[in-house]
Coordinates of C-alpha atoms in Angstrom, one line a residue:
Chain A
M1 CA 7.6 -35.2 -14.0
A2 CA 6.8 -38.7 -15.2
G3 CA 3.6 -40.2 -15.2
L4 CA 1.8 -36.7 -14.9
E5 CA -1.2 -36.6 -17.5
L6 CA -1.4 -33.2 -18.8
L7 CA -4.5 -34.2 -20.8
S8 CA -6.5 -37.1 -19.9
D9 CA -8.4 -39.6 -22.2
Q10 CA -11.7 -37.8 -21.6
G11 CA -10.2 -34.7 -22.4
Y12 CA -9.7 -33.3 -18.7
R13 CA -6.7 -31.5 -17.7
V14 CA -4.6 -31.5 -14.5
D15 CA -7.0 -29.2 -12.9
G16 CA -10.2 -30.4 -14.4
R17 CA -10.2 -27.9 -17.3
R18 CA -11.4 -28.7 -20.9
A19 CA -8.7 -28.0 -23.7
G20 CA -9.6 -24.5 -24.5
E21 CA -11.2 -23.4 -21.3
L22 CA -9.6 -20.3 -19.3
R23 CA -8.9 -20.4 -15.7
K24 CA -11.3 -18.2 -13.6
I25 CA -10.2 -14.1 -14.1
Q26 CA -10.9 -11.5 -11.6
A27 CA -10.0 -8.0 -12.1
R28 CA -10.3 -4.6 -10.4
M29 CA -9.5 -1.1 -11.9
G30 CA -8.1 1.9 -9.6
V31 CA -6.6 -0.1 -6.7
F32 CA -4.4 2.9 -5.7
A33 CA -5.3 6.4 -5.4
Q34 CA -1.5 7.6 -5.6
A35 CA -0.6 6.5 -9.2
D36 CA -2.4 7.7 -12.3
G37 CA -3.6 4.4 -13.2
S38 CA -3.6 0.7 -11.6
A39 CA -5.2 -2.5 -11.8
Y40 CA -5.0 -5.8 -10.1
I41 CA -5.7 -9.2 -11.9
E42 CA -6.2 -12.7 -11.0
Q43 CA -5.8 -15.5 -13.3
G44 CA -6.5 -18.8 -11.7
N45 CA -3.9 -18.6 -9.3
T46 CA -1.7 -15.8 -11.0
K47 CA -2.1 -12.6 -9.5
A48 CA -0.3 -9.6 -11.0
L49 CA -0.4 -6.0 -10.3
A50 CA 0.2 -2.8 -12.5
V51 CA 0.7 0.6 -12.2
V52 CA 0.8 3.4 -14.8
Y53 CA 2.5 6.9 -14.2
G54 CA 2.0 9.4 -16.8
P55 CA 2.2 10.8 -19.3
H56 CA 4.6 13.1 -17.8
E57 CA 8.0 15.0 -18.2
M58 CA 11.1 12.7 -18.9
R59 CA 12.9 11.9 -16.0
G60 CA 16.5 11.4 -15.9
S61 CA 18.1 11.9 -19.3
R62 CA 16.3 14.4 -21.5
S63 CA 18.2 13.4 -24.4
R64 CA 16.3 10.1 -24.6
A65 CA 13.2 12.2 -25.3
L66 CA 11.6 11.2 -28.6
P67 CA 10.5 14.4 -30.6
D68 CA 7.4 13.0 -32.1
R69 CA 5.9 10.4 -29.4
A70 CA 6.0 9.5 -26.0
L71 CA 8.6 6.8 -24.5
V72 CA 7.0 3.9 -22.9
N73 CA 8.8 2.6 -20.1
C74 CA 8.0 -0.8 -18.9
Q75 CA 9.2 -2.6 -15.7
Y76 CA 8.4 -6.1 -14.7
S77 CA 9.1 -7.8 -11.4
M78 CA 8.3 -10.7 -9.4
A79 CA 7.8 -10.7 -5.8
T80 CA 10.2 -13.1 -3.6
F81 CA 7.0 -14.8 -2.5
S82 CA 5.2 -15.4 -6.0
T83 CA 7.1 -18.8 -6.7
G84 CA 7.0 -21.9 -4.8
E85 CA 10.4 -21.3 -3.4
R86 CA 11.1 -18.0 -1.8
K87 CA 13.9 -16.5 -4.0
R88 CA 15.2 -12.9 -4.1
R89 CA 15.4 -11.8 -7.7
P90 CA 17.8 -8.7 -8.5
H91 CA 16.2 -5.7 -10.2
G92 CA 18.3 -6.0 -13.4
D93 CA 18.2 -9.5 -13.9
R94 CA 17.9 -11.0 -17.4
K95 CA 14.4 -12.4 -17.2
A96 CA 12.9 -9.2 -15.9
C97 CA 14.6 -7.1 -18.8
E98 CA 13.3 -9.6 -21.3
M99 CA 9.7 -9.3 -20.0
G100 CA 10.1 -5.7 -19.7
L101 CA 11.1 -5.2 -23.2
Q102 CA 8.3 -7.5 -24.3
L103 CA 6.0 -5.5 -22.5
R104 CA 7.1 -2.3 -24.1
Q105 CA 6.9 -3.4 -27.4
T106 CA 3.4 -5.0 -26.7
F107 CA 2.1 -1.5 -25.5
E108 CA 4.1 0.9 -28.0
A109 CA 2.1 -1.1 -30.3
A110 CA -1.3 -0.3 -28.7
I111 CA -0.8 3.2 -27.3
L112 CA -1.4 6.3 -29.2
T113 CA 1.7 7.5 -28.5
Q114 CA 1.9 10.2 -31.1
L115 CA -0.4 12.6 -29.1
Y116 CA 2.3 13.1 -26.2
P117 CA 5.7 13.9 -27.8
R118 CA 8.8 14.5 -25.6
S119 CA 6.6 12.6 -22.6
Q120 CA 7.2 9.6 -20.7
I121 CA 4.6 6.8 -19.6
D122 CA 5.8 4.5 -17.0
I123 CA 4.2 1.0 -16.7
Y124 CA 5.2 -1.2 -13.5
V125 CA 4.1 -4.8 -13.2
Q126 CA 4.6 -7.1 -10.6
V127 CA 3.6 -10.7 -10.3
L128 CA 2.6 -11.4 -6.6
Q129 CA 1.9 -15.0 -7.3
A130 CA 3.5 -17.0 -10.2
D131 CA 1.2 -19.9 -11.6
G132 CA 1.6 -20.0 -15.1
G133 CA 0.8 -17.5 -17.7
N134 CA 2.8 -14.9 -16.1
Y135 CA 3.2 -12.2 -19.3
A136 CA -0.4 -12.7 -20.2
A137 CA -1.4 -11.9 -16.5
C138 CA 0.9 -8.9 -16.7
V139 CA -0.5 -7.6 -20.3
N140 CA -4.0 -7.8 -19.2
A141 CA -3.6 -6.1 -15.9
A142 CA -1.4 -3.3 -17.8
T143 CA -4.2 -2.9 -20.3
L144 CA -6.6 -2.2 -17.3
A145 CA -4.1 -0.1 -15.6
V146 CA -3.4 2.3 -18.6
L147 CA -7.3 2.4 -19.3
D148 CA -7.6 3.6 -15.7
A149 CA -5.2 6.6 -16.1
G150 CA -7.1 7.7 -19.2
I151 CA -4.2 7.2 -21.9
P152 CA -5.7 6.7 -25.1
M153 CA -5.2 3.4 -26.6
R154 CA -6.1 1.7 -30.2
D155 CA -7.9 -1.1 -28.4
F156 CA -7.8 -3.2 -25.4
V157 CA -4.6 -5.6 -25.5
C158 CA -5.5 -9.3 -24.5
A159 CA -2.8 -11.8 -24.0
C160 CA -3.2 -15.7 -23.4
S161 CA -0.8 -18.4 -23.2
A162 CA -1.3 -21.8 -25.4
G163 CA 0.5 -24.9 -25.4
F164 CA 0.3 -28.4 -27.3
V165 CA -0.3 -31.5 -25.9
D166 CA -1.1 -34.9 -27.6
G167 CA -2.5 -33.3 -30.8
T168 CA -4.4 -31.0 -29.1
A169 CA -3.8 -27.4 -28.2
L170 CA -4.3 -26.4 -24.5
A171 CA -5.2 -22.7 -23.9
D172 CA -4.0 -20.5 -20.7
L173 CA -1.3 -22.8 -19.4
S174 CA -0.8 -23.3 -15.6
H175 CA 2.5 -23.7 -14.2
V176 CA 2.6 -27.1 -14.0
E177 CA 1.6 -27.4 -17.7
E178 CA 4.4 -24.9 -18.4
A179 CA 6.9 -26.7 -16.5
A180 CA 6.4 -30.2 -18.4
G181 CA 8.5 -28.7 -21.0
G182 CA 6.3 -28.8 -24.2
P183 CA 5.9 -25.8 -26.5
Q184 CA 4.2 -22.9 -25.5
V185 CA 3.0 -19.7 -27.2
A186 CA 2.4 -16.4 -25.7
L187 CA 0.2 -14.1 -27.7
A188 CA -1.1 -10.7 -27.3
L189 CA -3.9 -9.8 -29.4
L190 CA -5.8 -6.4 -30.2
P191 CA -9.2 -7.8 -30.5
A192 CA -11.3 -5.4 -32.7
S193 CA -9.0 -5.5 -35.7
G194 CA -7.6 -8.8 -35.1
Q195 CA -4.0 -7.5 -35.1
L196 CA -1.3 -9.4 -32.9
A197 CA 0.7 -7.1 -30.6
L198 CA 3.0 -9.9 -29.4
L199 CA 4.0 -13.6 -30.4
E200 CA 6.3 -15.4 -28.8
M201 CA 7.3 -19.2 -28.7
D202 CA 9.4 -21.4 -26.3
A203 CA 10.6 -24.8 -27.2
R204 CA 9.8 -26.6 -30.4
L205 CA 6.7 -27.2 -32.3
H206 CA 6.1 -28.7 -35.7
E207 CA 4.8 -26.0 -38.0
D208 CA 1.9 -28.4 -39.0
H209 CA 0.4 -27.6 -35.5
L210 CA 1.3 -24.1 -35.4
Q211 CA -2.0 -22.9 -37.0
Q212 CA -3.9 -24.8 -34.4
V213 CA -2.1 -23.4 -31.7
L214 CA -2.5 -20.1 -32.6
E215 CA -5.8 -20.3 -33.1
A216 CA -6.5 -21.7 -29.6
A217 CA -4.4 -18.7 -28.1
S218 CA -6.4 -16.2 -30.2
Q219 CA -9.6 -17.6 -29.0
A220 CA -8.7 -17.6 -25.5
A221 CA -7.5 -14.0 -25.8
R222 CA -10.8 -12.9 -27.3
D223 CA -12.2 -14.7 -24.0
V224 CA -10.1 -12.9 -22.1
H225 CA -11.2 -9.4 -23.7
A226 CA -15.0 -10.2 -23.3
L227 CA -14.1 -10.4 -19.7
L228 CA -11.9 -7.4 -19.4
D229 CA -14.5 -5.4 -21.5
R230 CA -17.2 -6.2 -18.8
V231 CA -14.9 -5.2 -15.9
V232 CA -14.2 -1.7 -17.6
R233 CA -17.6 -1.1 -18.3
Q234 CA -18.8 -1.7 -15.1
H235 CA -16.1 0.6 -13.6
V236 CA -16.9 3.1 -16.1
R237 CA -20.5 3.1 -15.3
E238 CA -20.0 3.3 -11.3
A239 CA -17.6 6.5 -11.7
A240 CA -19.9 7.7 -14.3
L241 CA -22.7 7.7 -11.7
L242 CA -20.8 9.1 -8.8
L243 CA -19.6 11.8 -10.7
G244 CA -23.0 12.8 -11.8
D245 CA -23.3 15.3 -14.7
Chain B
M1 CA -1.9 -0.2 26.6
H2 CA 0.9 1.9 27.5
G3 CA 3.4 3.5 25.3
P4 CA 6.9 4.4 25.9
L5 CA 6.4 7.6 27.8
G6 CA 3.8 5.7 30.2
I7 CA 1.0 7.4 28.1
K8 CA -2.0 5.2 27.2
M9 CA -2.5 4.8 23.8
A10 CA -5.7 3.7 21.9
M11 CA -5.6 1.1 19.0
E12 CA -8.3 0.5 16.7
I13 CA -8.2 -2.5 14.2
R14 CA -10.4 -2.6 10.9
L15 CA -10.8 -5.9 9.0
P16 CA -10.8 -5.5 5.2
V17 CA -14.9 -5.9 4.2
A18 CA -15.9 -6.6 0.7
R19 CA -16.8 -3.3 -1.1
T20 CA -20.7 -2.7 -1.3
R21 CA -21.5 -2.1 -5.2
L22 CA -24.0 1.0 -6.0
P23 CA -27.4 0.1 -6.0
E24 CA -28.9 -0.1 -9.4
S25 CA -31.7 2.4 -8.5
L26 CA -29.0 5.1 -9.1
D27 CA -28.6 4.1 -12.6
R28 CA -30.9 7.1 -13.8
D29 CA -29.3 8.1 -16.8
T30 CA -29.0 5.3 -19.7
Q31 CA -28.5 8.5 -22.2
K32 CA -24.8 8.5 -21.3
H33 CA -23.3 6.8 -24.0
L34 CA -20.5 4.7 -22.2
V35 CA -17.5 3.5 -24.5
V36 CA -14.1 1.7 -24.1
P37 CA -11.5 1.5 -26.3
G38 CA -11.8 -0.5 -29.5
D39 CA -15.7 0.7 -29.8
T40 CA -17.0 2.2 -32.9
I41 CA -18.7 5.2 -32.0
T42 CA -20.0 6.0 -35.4
T43 CA -19.6 5.3 -39.0
D44 CA -20.9 8.6 -39.9
T45 CA -17.9 10.4 -41.5
G46 CA -19.4 13.6 -41.2
F47 CA -18.2 14.3 -37.4
M48 CA -15.3 15.8 -36.5
R49 CA -13.2 13.9 -34.3
G50 CA -12.1 15.3 -30.8
H51 CA -10.0 13.9 -27.8
G52 CA -10.3 10.5 -26.7
T53 CA -11.0 9.3 -30.6
Y54 CA -9.4 8.3 -33.6
M55 CA -10.2 7.1 -37.3
G56 CA -9.8 3.8 -38.4
D57 CA -11.3 2.3 -41.4
E58 CA -14.2 5.1 -42.1
K59 CA -15.1 4.5 -38.5
L60 CA -14.8 7.0 -35.7
I61 CA -13.3 4.7 -32.7
A62 CA -12.7 5.5 -29.1
S63 CA -9.4 5.4 -27.4
V64 CA -10.1 5.9 -23.9
A65 CA -12.9 4.6 -21.5
G66 CA -15.4 7.2 -21.0
S67 CA -18.6 8.9 -21.9
V68 CA -19.0 10.4 -25.6
E69 CA -20.0 13.8 -25.8
R70 CA -21.1 15.3 -28.7
V71 CA -21.4 19.1 -29.7
N72 CA -23.0 19.7 -32.9
K73 CA -20.4 18.1 -35.3
L74 CA -17.5 17.2 -32.7
I75 CA -17.6 14.1 -30.9
C76 CA -14.9 13.5 -28.3
V77 CA -14.9 11.1 -25.4
K78 CA -14.2 12.1 -22.0
A79 CA -12.0 10.0 -20.0
L80 CA -12.6 9.3 -16.3
K81 CA -9.2 10.5 -15.1
T82 CA -6.8 12.5 -17.0
R83 CA -3.7 14.2 -16.5
Y84 CA -4.1 18.1 -16.2
N85 CA -4.8 20.2 -19.5
G86 CA -4.3 23.9 -19.0
E87 CA -7.3 26.1 -19.7
V88 CA -7.0 29.6 -20.2
G89 CA -7.8 31.5 -16.9
D90 CA -7.2 28.5 -14.5
I91 CA -5.4 29.2 -11.4
V92 CA -2.8 26.6 -10.9
V93 CA -0.5 25.5 -8.0
G94 CA 2.8 24.2 -9.0
R95 CA 5.8 23.0 -7.3
I96 CA 9.2 24.5 -8.8
T97 CA 11.4 21.5 -9.9
E98 CA 14.2 23.1 -11.7
V99 CA 15.8 26.7 -11.9
Q100 CA 17.4 27.4 -15.4
Q101 CA 18.4 30.4 -17.2
K102 CA 15.7 33.2 -17.2
R103 CA 13.2 30.5 -16.3
W104 CA 11.8 28.2 -13.7
K105 CA 10.3 24.6 -14.5
V106 CA 7.3 24.3 -12.7
E107 CA 5.5 20.8 -12.1
T108 CA 1.6 21.1 -12.4
N109 CA 0.6 17.4 -12.7
S110 CA 0.1 18.0 -16.4
R111 CA 1.6 15.9 -19.2
L112 CA 5.0 18.0 -19.4
D113 CA 6.2 20.3 -16.8
S114 CA 5.2 24.1 -17.0
V115 CA 7.6 27.0 -17.5
L116 CA 7.4 30.3 -15.6
L117 CA 9.4 32.9 -17.5
L118 CA 11.5 35.4 -15.3
S119 CA 9.9 38.1 -17.8
S120 CA 6.4 37.1 -16.6
M121 CA 7.2 37.8 -13.1
N122 CA 6.6 41.3 -11.5
L123 CA 9.6 42.8 -10.3
P124 CA 10.2 45.8 -8.2
G125 CA 10.7 48.5 -10.3
G126 CA 8.1 48.3 -12.8
E127 CA 6.1 46.0 -14.7
L128 CA 8.3 46.1 -17.8
R129 CA 11.7 46.7 -16.6
R130 CA 14.1 45.1 -18.5
R131 CA 15.4 41.8 -16.8
S132 CA 18.8 42.5 -16.0
A133 CA 21.8 40.0 -15.1
E134 CA 21.5 40.6 -11.5
D135 CA 17.8 39.7 -11.9
E136 CA 18.7 36.1 -13.4
L137 CA 21.6 35.5 -10.5
A138 CA 19.0 36.5 -7.9
M139 CA 16.3 33.9 -9.4
R140 CA 17.1 31.6 -6.5
D141 CA 16.3 34.4 -4.2
F142 CA 12.8 34.7 -5.7
L143 CA 11.9 30.9 -6.2
Q144 CA 13.8 27.7 -5.3
E145 CA 13.2 24.1 -6.0
G146 CA 10.6 22.8 -3.9
D147 CA 8.8 26.0 -3.6
L148 CA 4.9 26.2 -4.2
I149 CA 3.4 28.7 -6.5
S150 CA -0.1 29.7 -7.7
V151 CA -0.2 31.6 -11.1
S152 CA -3.0 32.4 -13.6
L153 CA -2.1 30.7 -16.8
D154 CA -0.7 33.7 -19.0
F155 CA -2.4 33.7 -22.2
L156 CA -2.1 36.4 -25.0
G157 CA -5.4 36.2 -26.0
Q158 CA -6.7 36.6 -29.7
G159 CA -4.2 37.9 -32.2
V160 CA -1.6 36.9 -35.0
L161 CA 1.8 35.6 -34.6
V162 CA 4.3 36.5 -37.1
Q163 CA 7.7 35.0 -37.1
V164 CA 10.6 36.6 -38.7
S165 CA 14.1 36.6 -38.6
P166 CA 15.6 37.9 -35.2
S167 CA 18.3 39.9 -37.1
L168 CA 15.3 42.1 -38.3
V169 CA 13.7 43.1 -34.8
K170 CA 15.5 46.3 -33.4
R171 CA 16.7 46.1 -30.1
Q172 CA 14.9 48.8 -28.2
K173 CA 13.9 49.9 -24.3
T174 CA 10.6 48.2 -24.4
H175 CA 9.0 45.8 -26.7
F176 CA 5.2 46.2 -25.9
H177 CA 3.9 49.1 -28.1
D178 CA 0.4 50.2 -28.2
L179 CA -0.1 51.9 -31.8
P180 CA -2.4 54.7 -32.4
C181 CA -4.1 52.8 -35.3
G182 CA -5.8 50.7 -32.6
A183 CA -3.8 47.6 -32.4
S184 CA -0.9 46.7 -30.1
V185 CA 2.0 44.7 -30.8
I186 CA 5.0 42.7 -29.1
L187 CA 8.2 42.6 -30.8
G188 CA 10.0 39.7 -29.4
N189 CA 13.9 39.7 -29.8
N190 CA 13.5 36.1 -30.9
G191 CA 11.7 37.0 -34.1
F192 CA 8.1 36.2 -32.9
I193 CA 5.8 39.3 -33.1
W194 CA 2.5 39.3 -31.7
I195 CA -0.1 41.5 -32.8
Y196 CA -3.3 41.7 -30.8
P197 CA -6.4 44.3 -30.3
T198 CA -5.6 46.7 -27.6
P199 CA -7.4 45.7 -24.8
E200 CA -9.8 48.3 -23.3
Q201 CA -8.0 48.5 -19.9
R202 CA -5.0 47.0 -18.7
E203 CA -5.4 44.7 -15.6
E204 CA -3.2 45.9 -12.7
E205 CA -3.3 42.7 -10.9
A206 CA 0.4 41.2 -10.8
G207 CA 1.3 39.1 -13.8
S208 CA -1.9 38.2 -14.9
F209 CA -4.1 38.7 -18.1
I210 CA -7.5 37.8 -18.2
A211 CA -8.1 36.6 -21.6
N212 CA -10.5 38.2 -23.9
L213 CA -12.3 35.9 -25.8
E214 CA -15.2 37.8 -27.1
P215 CA -15.2 38.1 -30.9
V216 CA -12.9 40.7 -31.9
P217 CA -14.8 43.4 -34.3
L218 CA -14.1 43.7 -37.9
S219 CA -12.4 46.9 -37.7
D220 CA -9.9 45.3 -35.4
R221 CA -9.3 42.4 -37.5
E222 CA -8.5 44.6 -40.7
V223 CA -6.0 46.9 -38.7
I224 CA -4.5 43.6 -37.3
S225 CA -4.1 42.1 -40.9
R226 CA -2.9 45.2 -42.4
L227 CA -0.3 45.4 -39.6
R228 CA 0.6 41.9 -40.3
N229 CA 1.0 42.6 -44.1
C230 CA 3.0 45.3 -43.3
I231 CA 5.7 43.5 -41.4
V232 CA 5.9 40.9 -43.8
S233 CA 6.7 43.8 -46.4
L234 CA 9.1 45.2 -44.3
V235 CA 10.8 41.9 -43.6
A236 CA 10.8 41.0 -47.5
Q237 CA 12.4 44.5 -48.2
K238 CA 14.9 43.7 -45.1
M239 CA 14.1 46.8 -43.2
M240 CA 14.6 46.7 -39.4
L241 CA 11.5 46.4 -37.4
F242 CA 10.6 48.9 -34.7
D243 CA 7.5 50.6 -33.6
T244 CA 8.0 53.7 -35.6
S245 CA 8.9 51.7 -38.8
L246 CA 5.8 49.7 -38.6
L247 CA 3.6 52.8 -37.8
Y248 CA 5.1 54.8 -41.0
C249 CA 4.5 51.5 -43.1
Y250 CA 0.9 51.1 -41.9
E251 CA 0.1 54.4 -42.7
A252 CA 1.9 54.2 -46.1
S253 CA -0.3 51.2 -46.8
L254 CA -3.8 52.8 -46.1
P255 CA -4.5 53.7 -49.9
H256 CA -4.2 50.4 -50.8
Q257 CA -6.2 47.2 -49.9
I258 CA -4.9 44.7 -47.4
K259 CA -4.5 42.0 -49.7
D260 CA -2.6 44.3 -52.0
I261 CA 0.2 45.0 -49.8
L262 CA 1.7 41.7 -50.6
K263 CA 2.0 42.5 -54.2
P264 CA 5.4 42.8 -55.1
E265 CA 5.2 46.2 -56.7
I266 CA 3.1 47.7 -54.2
M267 CA 5.3 46.5 -51.6
E268 CA 8.2 48.3 -53.0
E269 CA 6.1 51.4 -53.1
I270 CA 5.0 51.3 -49.3
V271 CA 8.4 50.5 -47.9
M272 CA 10.0 53.3 -49.9
E273 CA 7.8 55.6 -48.5
T274 CA 8.5 54.5 -45.2
R275 CA 12.2 54.6 -45.7
Q276 CA 11.7 58.2 -46.7
R277 CA 9.6 59.4 -43.7
L278 CA 12.3 57.8 -41.5
L279 CA 15.2 59.4 -43.0
E280 CA 12.9 63.0 -42.8
Q281 CA 12.5 62.3 -39.4
E282 CA 15.9 61.7 -38.7
G283 CA 17.4 64.5 -40.5

């Protein structure tokens, strides 16, 4: 869109945020009683829902079962009403498959799958409202859902997106900023060790700027972690109180 | 309002309300150590790690969100919600998901489906009747897919398992033996042999053994160890395993110390004696 200033001279973005500022995040764990684990997250206007089943017996083809660890099965979907235009998305379409694969890679790195050989863990994520940072919101929701299900993980997995405009790295891109066509980086981080579970980039970015963008994304992911950490602790504390001794 | 048959229906509508947070006054135990994954529980390496923890970098780190429980030197983190992990003596209710050869797969909300063996079922004709082909075909008459059952988790209690080649286990009418020396043995056709202290009284309940977890007295342990070594010797000398051979071997081994039985020369001696006695008995 010509004339749309992604970063003003005073350093304000389209929605009034600063360059490194995240959108408002709200999250809730245990939203569904039927599933083993579930969580809902809102990052600005992006809303995502994650549901986890497992670990349980392999469904379908037993031959796919891994003898020494659990199989992590991720499915990503977007609701028809999630984007500006109502769009029916077929189930096996390329975008969804790619996202599912990325989510699977991310969580296979974090979940301690060796504890559950020959089992299967299902993670289903659905985007209810897409306003940028879909992958990040899905990862964050899925982390909370996996924790809710009591499945052991090495650490939280916190994700955030980042871009680069006018020599400045922007953290947590909204849809408007993504649609502008600039470089975008999606990063998933295990905060305690600082290890990256996934790093993905779209468009082109000069390698001189890569370090700056990576740092902005990492810092944003750490900020997300601080928030998710607070949500989980609150949830655990309440549950511990209710369960008593 | 009126329904399709002219019957009056009442309708209740509720609007969503924000959930009330628990009052802070309930927060009485600050002793509970609550952790989330990635939290360091302790840097002291003297502790043994239990469920919900893992070792990374000389530190014990939590892997689930929950409360830390410490029992002497064992630290574990109890998650709020987990799938069912079978405990001995539990009664579980399950649903049959599959009928397979000689067993049923039961869904018990644990991380893998449980298995109910045909041999564990009490069938008419006595508890230890050999399962015939008709029983297998009639499995569906007993339990079909979708049936709900309740079982007590079958557990063999304390004992020793010896794995041998299946070809060495003689086919007999019954595989459960109470040996006069004070222990009982189950000679599995698959080569798995289970030696355990003879229980005081057999529970007559259908298909359930209450596991005895009291400490096994030293004399019983010695008997079991001796039996185990006898089995190993018989196997090494390629002798068939059945209750008589085992018993004779046990008696032949009595003059020796338990640990000496495994010495090659003593092994030969004992098994030779066993062979002789068996020949005499036949002749």
